């Protein structure tokens, strides 16, 4: 039996050889090291410290996230600007991996949530930029924006805001290998009056005209165009 300077027992070796240690246990004083139950921690945890600095990765059990359940939480060290770190939560009915801000604890990037009834994969940040897929037994949901990059083939889904009254041109912003087939809808203030017809599709752009083009003074509308095209 070992006691600290205050008379508190810190080491107990039972008759069966089981060893219990109260307080911090470290594999070293400096450099790469493992620290179990570090001094000053709010709850028992394991810390993995790098060779230099004091920016550890941590693993601990949180009993407050889900009452009566031991939830394992793993947190990486923070990045160089102290604005991002990865957190992994292992619970009986909730597994999540997400990037958070270490100071605020708020969402800061990509994430994955797995639950018994659904799986969600997406991106979220403190500015409420949310893009996500949600899979469940009933359906697959997608929220927010599609974008494109490179020259790969596939389904292009895009939304653009256009101003004009009779004629509109939409540029792909890249050159397709072949002229695509395009399907689009256009939201406008007067749907009972304004109709659109696609014209002149090319590998670089397409245009369309509205029913306003037949008027001597067409009304100037701002149109939100939602389009789908297969790029090849």
mmCIF file with all atom_site columns, C-alpha atoms in Angstrom:
data_model
loop_
_atom_site.group_PDB
_atom_site.id
_atom_site.type_symbol
_atom_site.label_atom_id
_atom_site.label_alt_id
_atom_site.label_comp_id
_atom_site.label_asym_id
_atom_site.label_entity_id
_atom_site.label_seq_id
_atom_site.pdbx_PDB_ins_code
_atom_site.Cartn_x
_atom_site.Cartn_y
_atom_site.Cartn_z
_atom_site.occupancy
_atom_site.B_iso_or_equiv
_atom_site.pdbx_formal_charge
_atom_site.auth_seq_id
_atom_site.auth_comp_id
_atom_site.auth_asym_id
_atom_site.auth_atom_id
_atom_site.pdbx_PDB_model_num
ATOM 1   C CA . UNK A 1 1   ? 0.000   0.000   0.000   1.00 0.00 ? 1   UNK A CA 1
ATOM 2   C CA . UNK A 1 2   ? 1.289   3.472   -0.940  1.00 0.00 ? 2   UNK A CA 1
ATOM 3   C CA . UNK A 1 3   ? 0.119   6.817   0.461   1.00 0.00 ? 3   UNK A CA 1
ATOM 4   C CA . UNK A 1 4   ? 0.654   10.277  -0.947  1.00 0.00 ? 4   UNK A CA 1
ATOM 5   C CA . UNK A 1 5   ? 1.875   13.252  1.109   1.00 0.00 ? 5   UNK A CA 1
ATOM 6   C CA . UNK A 1 6   ? -1.693  13.948  2.230   1.00 0.00 ? 6   UNK A CA 1
ATOM 7   C CA . UNK A 1 7   ? -2.175  10.431  3.536   1.00 0.00 ? 7   UNK A CA 1
ATOM 8   C CA . UNK A 1 8   ? -4.462  9.290   0.688   1.00 0.00 ? 8   UNK A CA 1
ATOM 9   C CA . UNK A 1 9   ? -3.917  5.764   -0.577  1.00 0.00 ? 9   UNK A CA 1
ATOM 10  C CA . UNK A 1 10  ? -2.685  5.802   -4.176  1.00 0.00 ? 10  UNK A CA 1
ATOM 11  C CA . UNK A 1 11  ? -1.658  2.173   -4.825  1.00 0.00 ? 11  UNK A CA 1
ATOM 12  C CA . UNK A 1 12  ? -3.347  -1.035  -3.676  1.00 0.00 ? 12  UNK A CA 1
ATOM 13  C CA . UNK A 1 13  ? -2.134  -4.541  -4.499  1.00 0.00 ? 13  UNK A CA 1
ATOM 14  C CA . UNK A 1 14  ? -4.692  -7.181  -3.565  1.00 0.00 ? 14  UNK A CA 1
ATOM 15  C CA . UNK A 1 15  ? -3.937  -10.730 -2.440  1.00 0.00 ? 15  UNK A CA 1
ATOM 16  C CA . UNK A 1 16  ? -4.786  -11.929 -5.952  1.00 0.00 ? 16  UNK A CA 1
ATOM 17  C CA . UNK A 1 17  ? -2.255  -9.585  -7.538  1.00 0.00 ? 17  UNK A CA 1
ATOM 18  C CA . UNK A 1 18  ? -4.753  -6.992  -8.800  1.00 0.00 ? 18  UNK A CA 1
ATOM 19  C CA . UNK A 1 19  ? -3.245  -3.512  -8.785  1.00 0.00 ? 19  UNK A CA 1
ATOM 20  C CA . UNK A 1 20  ? -5.356  -0.370  -8.308  1.00 0.00 ? 20  UNK A CA 1
ATOM 21  C CA . UNK A 1 21  ? -3.764  3.032   -8.838  1.00 0.00 ? 21  UNK A CA 1
ATOM 22  C CA . UNK A 1 22  ? -5.361  6.313   -7.760  1.00 0.00 ? 22  UNK A CA 1
ATOM 23  C CA . UNK A 1 23  ? -4.113  9.423   -9.566  1.00 0.00 ? 23  UNK A CA 1
ATOM 24  C CA . UNK A 1 24  ? -2.158  10.053  -12.742 1.00 0.00 ? 24  UNK A CA 1
ATOM 25  C CA . UNK A 1 25  ? -0.149  7.341   -14.486 1.00 0.00 ? 25  UNK A CA 1
ATOM 26  C CA . UNK A 1 26  ? 2.162   8.434   -17.311 1.00 0.00 ? 26  UNK A CA 1
ATOM 27  C CA . UNK A 1 27  ? 4.572   6.523   -19.529 1.00 0.00 ? 27  UNK A CA 1
ATOM 28  C CA . UNK A 1 28  ? 6.985   9.454   -19.503 1.00 0.00 ? 28  UNK A CA 1
ATOM 29  C CA . UNK A 1 29  ? 7.554   13.010  -18.354 1.00 0.00 ? 29  UNK A CA 1
ATOM 30  C CA . UNK A 1 30  ? 8.181   14.584  -21.762 1.00 0.00 ? 30  UNK A CA 1
ATOM 31  C CA . UNK A 1 31  ? 8.018   13.571  -25.416 1.00 0.00 ? 31  UNK A CA 1
ATOM 32  C CA . UNK A 1 32  ? 5.567   11.067  -26.902 1.00 0.00 ? 32  UNK A CA 1
ATOM 33  C CA . UNK A 1 33  ? 3.702   9.641   -23.958 1.00 0.00 ? 33  UNK A CA 1
ATOM 34  C CA . UNK A 1 34  ? 0.485   8.153   -22.727 1.00 0.00 ? 34  UNK A CA 1
ATOM 35  C CA . UNK A 1 35  ? -1.207  9.623   -19.649 1.00 0.00 ? 35  UNK A CA 1
ATOM 36  C CA . UNK A 1 36  ? -3.963  7.773   -17.823 1.00 0.00 ? 36  UNK A CA 1
ATOM 37  C CA . UNK A 1 37  ? -6.295  9.667   -15.496 1.00 0.00 ? 37  UNK A CA 1
ATOM 38  C CA . UNK A 1 38  ? -4.374  12.950  -15.948 1.00 0.00 ? 38  UNK A CA 1
ATOM 39  C CA . UNK A 1 39  ? -4.318  15.423  -13.094 1.00 0.00 ? 39  UNK A CA 1
ATOM 40  C CA . UNK A 1 40  ? -6.905  18.170  -13.510 1.00 0.00 ? 40  UNK A CA 1
ATOM 41  C CA . UNK A 1 41  ? -9.194  16.177  -15.806 1.00 0.00 ? 41  UNK A CA 1
ATOM 42  C CA . UNK A 1 42  ? -12.916 16.490  -15.049 1.00 0.00 ? 42  UNK A CA 1
ATOM 43  C CA . UNK A 1 43  ? -13.400 12.747  -15.506 1.00 0.00 ? 43  UNK A CA 1
ATOM 44  C CA . UNK A 1 44  ? -11.116 9.735   -15.964 1.00 0.00 ? 44  UNK A CA 1
ATOM 45  C CA . UNK A 1 45  ? -9.562  9.751   -19.406 1.00 0.00 ? 45  UNK A CA 1
ATOM 46  C CA . UNK A 1 46  ? -6.582  8.705   -21.485 1.00 0.00 ? 46  UNK A CA 1
ATOM 47  C CA . UNK A 1 47  ? -4.439  11.330  -23.187 1.00 0.00 ? 47  UNK A CA 1
ATOM 48  C CA . UNK A 1 48  ? -2.003  10.810  -26.050 1.00 0.00 ? 48  UNK A CA 1
ATOM 49  C CA . UNK A 1 49  ? 0.568   13.592  -26.108 1.00 0.00 ? 49  UNK A CA 1
ATOM 50  C CA . UNK A 1 50  ? 2.798   14.418  -29.091 1.00 0.00 ? 50  UNK A CA 1
ATOM 51  C CA . UNK A 1 51  ? 6.561   14.626  -28.927 1.00 0.00 ? 51  UNK A CA 1
ATOM 52  C CA . UNK A 1 52  ? 6.461   18.386  -28.489 1.00 0.00 ? 52  UNK A CA 1
ATOM 53  C CA . UNK A 1 53  ? 3.752   20.703  -27.279 1.00 0.00 ? 53  UNK A CA 1
ATOM 54  C CA . UNK A 1 54  ? 0.674   20.096  -25.167 1.00 0.00 ? 54  UNK A CA 1
ATOM 55  C CA . UNK A 1 55  ? -2.015  19.442  -27.785 1.00 0.00 ? 55  UNK A CA 1
ATOM 56  C CA . UNK A 1 56  ? -3.215  15.943  -26.840 1.00 0.00 ? 56  UNK A CA 1
ATOM 57  C CA . UNK A 1 57  ? -5.715  13.532  -28.315 1.00 0.00 ? 57  UNK A CA 1
ATOM 58  C CA . UNK A 1 58  ? -8.152  12.271  -25.671 1.00 0.00 ? 58  UNK A CA 1
ATOM 59  C CA . UNK A 1 59  ? -10.378 9.288   -24.964 1.00 0.00 ? 59  UNK A CA 1
ATOM 60  C CA . UNK A 1 60  ? -12.891 9.218   -22.143 1.00 0.00 ? 60  UNK A CA 1
ATOM 61  C CA . UNK A 1 61  ? -16.280 7.821   -21.058 1.00 0.00 ? 61  UNK A CA 1
ATOM 62  C CA . UNK A 1 62  ? -19.171 10.287  -20.742 1.00 0.00 ? 62  UNK A CA 1
ATOM 63  C CA . UNK A 1 63  ? -22.167 9.108   -18.731 1.00 0.00 ? 63  UNK A CA 1
ATOM 64  C CA . UNK A 1 64  ? -24.129 12.331  -19.146 1.00 0.00 ? 64  UNK A CA 1
ATOM 65  C CA . UNK A 1 65  ? -24.746 12.215  -22.910 1.00 0.00 ? 65  UNK A CA 1
ATOM 66  C CA . UNK A 1 66  ? -27.154 9.287   -22.577 1.00 0.00 ? 66  UNK A CA 1
ATOM 67  C CA . UNK A 1 67  ? -28.408 8.549   -19.067 1.00 0.00 ? 67  UNK A CA 1
ATOM 68  C CA . UNK A 1 68  ? -27.283 5.208   -17.695 1.00 0.00 ? 68  UNK A CA 1
ATOM 69  C CA . UNK A 1 69  ? -25.016 4.516   -20.666 1.00 0.00 ? 69  UNK A CA 1
ATOM 70  C CA . UNK A 1 70  ? -21.241 4.591   -20.918 1.00 0.00 ? 70  UNK A CA 1
ATOM 71  C CA . UNK A 1 71  ? -20.588 6.586   -24.083 1.00 0.00 ? 71  UNK A CA 1
ATOM 72  C CA . UNK A 1 72  ? -17.031 6.493   -25.412 1.00 0.00 ? 72  UNK A CA 1
ATOM 73  C CA . UNK A 1 73  ? -15.759 9.804   -26.796 1.00 0.00 ? 73  UNK A CA 1
ATOM 74  C CA . UNK A 1 74  ? -12.511 10.218  -28.739 1.00 0.00 ? 74  UNK A CA 1
ATOM 75  C CA . UNK A 1 75  ? -11.221 13.696  -29.565 1.00 0.00 ? 75  UNK A CA 1
ATOM 76  C CA . UNK A 1 76  ? -8.193  14.516  -31.705 1.00 0.00 ? 76  UNK A CA 1
ATOM 77  C CA . UNK A 1 77  ? -5.794  17.339  -31.025 1.00 0.00 ? 77  UNK A CA 1
ATOM 78  C CA . UNK A 1 78  ? -6.760  20.734  -32.449 1.00 0.00 ? 78  UNK A CA 1
ATOM 79  C CA . UNK A 1 79  ? -5.371  22.071  -35.709 1.00 0.00 ? 79  UNK A CA 1
ATOM 80  C CA . UNK A 1 80  ? -2.727  24.795  -35.882 1.00 0.00 ? 80  UNK A CA 1
ATOM 81  C CA . UNK A 1 81  ? -5.271  27.625  -35.719 1.00 0.00 ? 81  UNK A CA 1
ATOM 82  C CA . UNK A 1 82  ? -7.268  25.999  -32.901 1.00 0.00 ? 82  UNK A CA 1
ATOM 83  C CA . UNK A 1 83  ? -10.439 26.109  -34.997 1.00 0.00 ? 83  UNK A CA 1
ATOM 84  C CA . UNK A 1 84  ? -10.964 22.437  -35.876 1.00 0.00 ? 84  UNK A CA 1
ATOM 85  C CA . UNK A 1 85  ? -10.694 18.999  -34.349 1.00 0.00 ? 85  UNK A CA 1
ATOM 86  C CA . UNK A 1 86  ? -12.285 15.621  -34.983 1.00 0.00 ? 86  UNK A CA 1
ATOM 87  C CA . UNK A 1 87  ? -14.655 14.085  -32.444 1.00 0.00 ? 87  UNK A CA 1
ATOM 88  C CA . UNK A 1 88  ? -15.894 10.472  -32.532 1.00 0.00 ? 88  UNK A CA 1
ATOM 89  C CA . UNK A 1 89  ? -18.801 9.379   -30.324 1.00 0.00 ? 89  UNK A CA 1
ATOM 90  C CA . UNK A 1 90  ? -19.544 5.700   -29.687 1.00 0.00 ? 90  UNK A CA 1
ATOM 91  C CA . UNK A 1 91  ? -22.961 5.151   -28.072 1.00 0.00 ? 91  UNK A CA 1
ATOM 92  C CA . UNK A 1 92  ? -25.374 2.234   -28.130 1.00 0.00 ? 92  UNK A CA 1
ATOM 93  C CA . UNK A 1 93  ? -27.778 3.962   -30.534 1.00 0.00 ? 93  UNK A CA 1
ATOM 94  C CA . UNK A 1 94  ? -25.627 6.771   -31.886 1.00 0.00 ? 94  UNK A CA 1
ATOM 95  C CA . UNK A 1 95  ? -22.291 6.708   -33.714 1.00 0.00 ? 95  UNK A CA 1
ATOM 96  C CA . UNK A 1 96  ? -20.974 9.989   -35.007 1.00 0.00 ? 96  UNK A CA 1
ATOM 97  C CA . UNK A 1 97  ? -17.821 11.373  -36.554 1.00 0.00 ? 97  UNK A CA 1
ATOM 98  C CA . UNK A 1 98  ? -17.687 15.121  -37.042 1.00 0.00 ? 98  UNK A CA 1
ATOM 99  C CA . UNK A 1 99  ? -15.392 18.111  -37.246 1.00 0.00 ? 99  UNK A CA 1
ATOM 100 C CA . UNK A 1 100 ? -16.046 20.676  -34.519 1.00 0.00 ? 100 UNK A CA 1
ATOM 101 C CA . UNK A 1 101 ? -14.592 23.943  -33.289 1.00 0.00 ? 101 UNK A CA 1
ATOM 102 C CA . UNK A 1 102 ? -12.604 23.041  -30.141 1.00 0.00 ? 102 UNK A CA 1
ATOM 103 C CA . UNK A 1 103 ? -13.385 26.381  -28.489 1.00 0.00 ? 103 UNK A CA 1
ATOM 104 C CA . UNK A 1 104 ? -17.138 26.541  -29.084 1.00 0.00 ? 104 UNK A CA 1
ATOM 105 C CA . UNK A 1 105 ? -17.940 22.877  -29.658 1.00 0.00 ? 105 UNK A CA 1
ATOM 106 C CA . UNK A 1 106 ? -20.016 23.896  -32.704 1.00 0.00 ? 106 UNK A CA 1
ATOM 107 C CA . UNK A 1 107 ? -20.074 22.027  -35.998 1.00 0.00 ? 107 UNK A CA 1
ATOM 108 C CA . UNK A 1 108 ? -17.161 22.904  -38.226 1.00 0.00 ? 108 UNK A CA 1
ATOM 109 C CA . UNK A 1 109 ? -17.219 20.714  -41.346 1.00 0.00 ? 109 UNK A CA 1
ATOM 110 C CA . UNK A 1 110 ? -17.970 17.201  -42.540 1.00 0.00 ? 110 UNK A CA 1
ATOM 111 C CA . UNK A 1 111 ? -19.854 14.667  -40.445 1.00 0.00 ? 111 UNK A CA 1
ATOM 112 C CA . UNK A 1 112 ? -21.376 11.185  -40.335 1.00 0.00 ? 112 UNK A CA 1
ATOM 113 C CA . UNK A 1 113 ? -24.220 10.168  -37.988 1.00 0.00 ? 113 UNK A CA 1
ATOM 114 C CA . UNK A 1 114 ? -25.350 6.549   -37.715 1.00 0.00 ? 114 UNK A CA 1
ATOM 115 C CA . UNK A 1 115 ? -28.465 5.562   -35.750 1.00 0.00 ? 115 UNK A CA 1
ATOM 116 C CA . UNK A 1 116 ? -30.591 2.404   -35.750 1.00 0.00 ? 116 UNK A CA 1
ATOM 117 C CA . UNK A 1 117 ? -33.198 3.963   -38.055 1.00 0.00 ? 117 UNK A CA 1
ATOM 118 C CA . UNK A 1 118 ? -31.081 6.212   -40.280 1.00 0.00 ? 118 UNK A CA 1
ATOM 119 C CA . UNK A 1 119 ? -27.673 7.255   -41.574 1.00 0.00 ? 119 UNK A CA 1
ATOM 120 C CA . UNK A 1 120 ? -26.788 10.877  -42.277 1.00 0.00 ? 120 UNK A CA 1
ATOM 121 C CA . UNK A 1 121 ? -23.711 12.102  -44.146 1.00 0.00 ? 121 UNK A CA 1
ATOM 122 C CA . UNK A 1 122 ? -23.009 15.716  -44.880 1.00 0.00 ? 122 UNK A CA 1
ATOM 123 C CA . UNK A 1 123 ? -21.360 19.053  -44.188 1.00 0.00 ? 123 UNK A CA 1
ATOM 124 C CA . UNK A 1 124 ? -22.368 21.620  -41.566 1.00 0.00 ? 124 UNK A CA 1
ATOM 125 C CA . UNK A 1 125 ? -20.662 24.648  -40.027 1.00 0.00 ? 125 UNK A CA 1
ATOM 126 C CA . UNK A 1 126 ? -21.317 27.598  -37.730 1.00 0.00 ? 126 UNK A CA 1
ATOM 127 C CA . UNK A 1 127 ? -22.557 29.666  -40.689 1.00 0.00 ? 127 UNK A CA 1
ATOM 128 C CA . UNK A 1 128 ? -25.417 27.192  -41.224 1.00 0.00 ? 128 UNK A CA 1
ATOM 129 C CA . UNK A 1 129 ? -24.024 25.871  -44.510 1.00 0.00 ? 129 UNK A CA 1
ATOM 130 C CA . UNK A 1 130 ? -25.749 22.486  -44.486 1.00 0.00 ? 130 UNK A CA 1
ATOM 131 C CA . UNK A 1 131 ? -25.459 19.899  -47.260 1.00 0.00 ? 131 UNK A CA 1
ATOM 132 C CA . UNK A 1 132 ? -26.531 16.369  -46.392 1.00 0.00 ? 132 UNK A CA 1
ATOM 133 C CA . UNK A 1 133 ? -27.775 12.958  -47.432 1.00 0.00 ? 133 UNK A CA 1
ATOM 134 C CA . UNK A 1 134 ? -30.112 11.147  -45.041 1.00 0.00 ? 134 UNK A CA 1
ATOM 135 C CA . UNK A 1 135 ? -30.781 7.445   -45.611 1.00 0.00 ? 135 UNK A CA 1
ATOM 136 C CA . UNK A 1 136 ? -33.657 5.618   -43.929 1.00 0.00 ? 136 UNK A CA 1
ATOM 137 C CA . UNK A 1 137 ? -35.921 2.644   -44.598 1.00 0.00 ? 137 UNK A CA 1
ATOM 138 C CA . UNK A 1 138 ? -38.538 4.964   -46.071 1.00 0.00 ? 138 UNK A CA 1
ATOM 139 C CA . UNK A 1 139 ? -36.442 7.122   -48.398 1.00 0.00 ? 139 UNK A CA 1
ATOM 140 C CA . UNK A 1 140 ? -33.204 8.908   -49.220 1.00 0.00 ? 140 UNK A CA 1
ATOM 141 C CA . UNK A 1 141 ? -33.233 12.668  -48.700 1.00 0.00 ? 141 UNK A CA 1
ATOM 142 C CA . UNK A 1 142 ? -30.853 15.292  -50.030 1.00 0.00 ? 142 UNK A CA 1
ATOM 143 C CA . UNK A 1 143 ? -30.699 18.886  -48.793 1.00 0.00 ? 143 UNK A CA 1
ATOM 144 C CA . UNK A 1 144 ? -29.061 22.007  -50.222 1.00 0.00 ? 144 UNK A CA 1
ATOM 145 C CA . UNK A 1 145 ? -26.675 22.463  -53.167 1.00 0.00 ? 145 UNK A CA 1
ATOM 146 C CA . UNK A 1 146 ? -24.986 20.417  -55.881 1.00 0.00 ? 146 UNK A CA 1
ATOM 147 C CA . UNK A 1 147 ? -21.747 21.579  -57.454 1.00 0.00 ? 147 UNK A CA 1
ATOM 148 C CA . UNK A 1 148 ? -19.403 20.250  -60.114 1.00 0.00 ? 148 UNK A CA 1
ATOM 149 C CA . UNK A 1 149 ? -15.695 20.042  -60.796 1.00 0.00 ? 149 UNK A CA 1
ATOM 150 C CA . UNK A 1 150 ? -13.331 18.573  -63.334 1.00 0.00 ? 150 UNK A CA 1
ATOM 151 C CA . UNK A 1 151 ? -14.469 16.862  -66.509 1.00 0.00 ? 151 UNK A CA 1
ATOM 152 C CA . UNK A 1 152 ? -16.155 13.735  -65.171 1.00 0.00 ? 152 UNK A CA 1
ATOM 153 C CA . UNK A 1 153 ? -19.448 12.547  -66.636 1.00 0.00 ? 153 UNK A CA 1
ATOM 154 C CA . UNK A 1 154 ? -22.582 12.364  -64.557 1.00 0.00 ? 154 UNK A CA 1
ATOM 155 C CA . UNK A 1 155 ? -25.767 14.117  -63.572 1.00 0.00 ? 155 UNK A CA 1
ATOM 156 C CA . UNK A 1 156 ? -25.369 17.862  -63.188 1.00 0.00 ? 156 UNK A CA 1
ATOM 157 C CA . UNK A 1 157 ? -27.832 19.592  -60.846 1.00 0.00 ? 157 UNK A CA 1
ATOM 158 C CA . UNK A 1 158 ? -27.496 23.347  -60.588 1.00 0.00 ? 158 UNK A CA 1
ATOM 159 C CA . UNK A 1 159 ? -29.440 26.442  -59.584 1.00 0.00 ? 159 UNK A CA 1
ATOM 160 C CA . UNK A 1 160 ? -28.703 29.912  -61.005 1.00 0.00 ? 160 UNK A CA 1
ATOM 161 C CA . UNK A 1 161 ? -30.339 33.326  -60.736 1.00 0.00 ? 161 UNK A CA 1
ATOM 162 C CA . UNK A 1 162 ? -30.968 35.132  -64.040 1.00 0.00 ? 162 UNK A CA 1
ATOM 163 C CA . UNK A 1 163 ? -32.229 38.620  -64.844 1.00 0.00 ? 163 UNK A CA 1
ATOM 164 C CA . UNK A 1 164 ? -34.018 39.606  -68.033 1.00 0.00 ? 164 UNK A CA 1
ATOM 165 C CA . UNK A 1 165 ? -37.422 39.637  -69.627 1.00 0.00 ? 165 UNK A CA 1
ATOM 166 C CA . UNK A 1 166 ? -37.452 37.709  -72.874 1.00 0.00 ? 166 UNK A CA 1
ATOM 167 C CA . UNK A 1 167 ? -34.168 35.927  -73.499 1.00 0.00 ? 167 UNK A CA 1
ATOM 168 C CA . UNK A 1 168 ? -31.794 34.151  -71.162 1.00 0.00 ? 168 UNK A CA 1
ATOM 169 C CA . UNK A 1 169 ? -28.455 32.426  -71.671 1.00 0.00 ? 169 UNK A CA 1
ATOM 170 C CA . UNK A 1 170 ? -26.960 29.870  -69.284 1.00 0.00 ? 170 UNK A CA 1
ATOM 171 C CA . UNK A 1 171 ? -23.262 29.009  -69.531 1.00 0.00 ? 171 UNK A CA 1
ATOM 172 C CA . UNK A 1 172 ? -22.072 25.629  -68.265 1.00 0.00 ? 172 UNK A CA 1
ATOM 173 C CA . UNK A 1 173 ? -18.792 27.313  -67.167 1.00 0.00 ? 173 UNK A CA 1
ATOM 174 C CA . UNK A 1 174 ? -16.966 24.362  -68.767 1.00 0.00 ? 174 UNK A CA 1
ATOM 175 C CA . UNK A 1 175 ? -17.083 22.624  -72.134 1.00 0.00 ? 175 UNK A CA 1
ATOM 176 C CA . UNK A 1 176 ? -18.944 19.336  -72.323 1.00 0.00 ? 176 UNK A CA 1
ATOM 177 C CA . UNK A 1 177 ? -17.797 16.587  -74.638 1.00 0.00 ? 177 UNK A CA 1
ATOM 178 C CA . UNK A 1 178 ? -21.249 16.258  -76.187 1.00 0.00 ? 178 UNK A CA 1
ATOM 179 C CA . UNK A 1 179 ? -24.366 18.447  -76.270 1.00 0.00 ? 179 UNK A CA 1
ATOM 180 C CA . UNK A 1 180 ? -26.306 17.512  -73.127 1.00 0.00 ? 180 UNK A CA 1
ATOM 181 C CA . UNK A 1 181 ? -29.973 16.852  -72.657 1.00 0.00 ? 181 UNK A CA 1
ATOM 182 C CA . UNK A 1 182 ? -31.349 19.477  -70.302 1.00 0.00 ? 182 UNK A CA 1
ATOM 183 C CA . UNK A 1 183 ? -34.421 19.554  -68.074 1.00 0.00 ? 183 UNK A CA 1
ATOM 184 C CA . UNK A 1 184 ? -35.169 22.716  -66.123 1.00 0.00 ? 184 UNK A CA 1
ATOM 185 C CA . UNK A 1 185 ? -37.811 24.553  -64.136 1.00 0.00 ? 185 UNK A CA 1
ATOM 186 C CA . UNK A 1 186 ? -37.884 28.291  -63.576 1.00 0.00 ? 186 UNK A CA 1
ATOM 187 C CA . UNK A 1 187 ? -39.431 29.949  -60.557 1.00 0.00 ? 187 UNK A CA 1
ATOM 188 C CA . UNK A 1 188 ? -40.861 33.374  -61.305 1.00 0.00 ? 188 UNK A CA 1
ATOM 189 C CA . UNK A 1 189 ? -43.326 35.900  -59.863 1.00 0.00 ? 189 UNK A CA 1
ATOM 190 C CA . UNK A 1 190 ? -46.094 35.231  -62.387 1.00 0.00 ? 190 UNK A CA 1
ATOM 191 C CA . UNK A 1 191 ? -46.199 31.532  -63.284 1.00 0.00 ? 191 UNK A CA 1
ATOM 192 C CA . UNK A 1 192 ? -49.575 31.843  -65.030 1.00 0.00 ? 192 UNK A CA 1
ATOM 193 C CA . UNK A 1 193 ? -48.090 34.374  -67.424 1.00 0.00 ? 193 UNK A CA 1
ATOM 194 C CA . UNK A 1 194 ? -44.488 33.381  -67.943 1.00 0.00 ? 194 UNK A CA 1
ATOM 195 C CA . UNK A 1 195 ? -43.561 30.255  -69.937 1.00 0.00 ? 195 UNK A CA 1
ATOM 196 C CA . UNK A 1 196 ? -40.106 29.137  -71.094 1.00 0.00 ? 196 UNK A CA 1
ATOM 197 C CA . UNK A 1 197 ? -38.766 27.283  -74.123 1.00 0.00 ? 197 UNK A CA 1
ATOM 198 C CA . UNK A 1 198 ? -35.222 25.963  -74.416 1.00 0.00 ? 198 UNK A CA 1
ATOM 199 C CA . UNK A 1 199 ? -33.212 26.941  -77.491 1.00 0.00 ? 199 UNK A CA 1
ATOM 200 C CA . UNK A 1 200 ? -29.787 26.309  -79.020 1.00 0.00 ? 200 UNK A CA 1
ATOM 201 C CA . UNK A 1 201 ? -28.108 23.861  -76.623 1.00 0.00 ? 201 UNK A CA 1
ATOM 202 C CA . UNK A 1 202 ? -24.354 23.517  -77.204 1.00 0.00 ? 202 UNK A CA 1
ATOM 203 C CA . UNK A 1 203 ? -21.422 21.996  -75.350 1.00 0.00 ? 203 UNK A CA 1
ATOM 204 C CA . UNK A 1 204 ? -20.806 25.391  -73.718 1.00 0.00 ? 204 UNK A CA 1
ATOM 205 C CA . UNK A 1 205 ? -24.263 26.834  -73.020 1.00 0.00 ? 205 UNK A CA 1
ATOM 206 C CA . UNK A 1 206 ? -27.931 26.899  -73.857 1.00 0.00 ? 206 UNK A CA 1
ATOM 207 C CA . UNK A 1 207 ? -30.532 29.643  -74.109 1.00 0.00 ? 207 UNK A CA 1
ATOM 208 C CA . UNK A 1 208 ? -34.243 29.921  -73.619 1.00 0.00 ? 208 UNK A CA 1
ATOM 209 C CA . UNK A 1 209 ? -36.941 32.466  -74.310 1.00 0.00 ? 209 UNK A CA 1
ATOM 210 C CA . UNK A 1 210 ? -40.065 33.325  -72.423 1.00 0.00 ? 210 UNK A CA 1
ATOM 211 C CA . UNK A 1 211 ? -43.582 34.134  -73.537 1.00 0.00 ? 211 UNK A CA 1
ATOM 212 C CA . UNK A 1 212 ? -42.743 37.736  -72.724 1.00 0.00 ? 212 UNK A CA 1
ATOM 213 C CA . UNK A 1 213 ? -40.659 37.890  -75.904 1.00 0.00 ? 213 UNK A CA 1
ATOM 214 C CA . UNK A 1 214 ? -43.830 38.361  -77.954 1.00 0.00 ? 214 UNK A CA 1
ATOM 215 C CA . UNK A 1 215 ? -44.616 41.608  -76.139 1.00 0.00 ? 215 UNK A CA 1
ATOM 216 C CA . UNK A 1 216 ? -43.320 44.971  -77.301 1.00 0.00 ? 216 UNK A CA 1
ATOM 217 C CA . UNK A 1 217 ? -42.171 45.756  -73.761 1.00 0.00 ? 217 UNK A CA 1
ATOM 218 C CA . UNK A 1 218 ? -41.413 42.492  -71.966 1.00 0.00 ? 218 UNK A CA 1
ATOM 219 C CA . UNK A 1 219 ? -41.560 42.499  -68.166 1.00 0.00 ? 219 UNK A CA 1
ATOM 220 C CA . UNK A 1 220 ? -38.161 42.246  -66.520 1.00 0.00 ? 220 UNK A CA 1
ATOM 221 C CA . UNK A 1 221 ? -38.188 39.196  -64.246 1.00 0.00 ? 221 UNK A CA 1
ATOM 222 C CA . UNK A 1 222 ? -35.531 37.753  -62.012 1.00 0.00 ? 222 UNK A CA 1
ATOM 223 C CA . UNK A 1 223 ? -35.726 33.999  -62.564 1.00 0.00 ? 223 UNK A CA 1
ATOM 224 C CA . UNK A 1 224 ? -34.336 31.243  -60.356 1.00 0.00 ? 224 UNK A CA 1
ATOM 225 C CA . UNK A 1 225 ? -33.491 28.461  -62.781 1.00 0.00 ? 225 UNK A CA 1
ATOM 226 C CA . UNK A 1 226 ? -33.196 24.885  -61.457 1.00 0.00 ? 226 UNK A CA 1
ATOM 227 C CA . UNK A 1 227 ? -31.735 22.524  -64.043 1.00 0.00 ? 227 UNK A CA 1
ATOM 228 C CA . UNK A 1 228 ? -30.680 18.942  -64.511 1.00 0.00 ? 228 UNK A CA 1
ATOM 229 C CA . UNK A 1 229 ? -28.374 17.819  -67.304 1.00 0.00 ? 229 UNK A CA 1
ATOM 230 C CA . UNK A 1 230 ? -26.453 14.653  -68.095 1.00 0.00 ? 230 UNK A CA 1
ATOM 231 C CA . UNK A 1 231 ? -22.858 15.563  -68.838 1.00 0.00 ? 231 UNK A CA 1
ATOM 232 C CA . UNK A 1 232 ? -20.915 13.169  -71.040 1.00 0.00 ? 232 UNK A CA 1
#
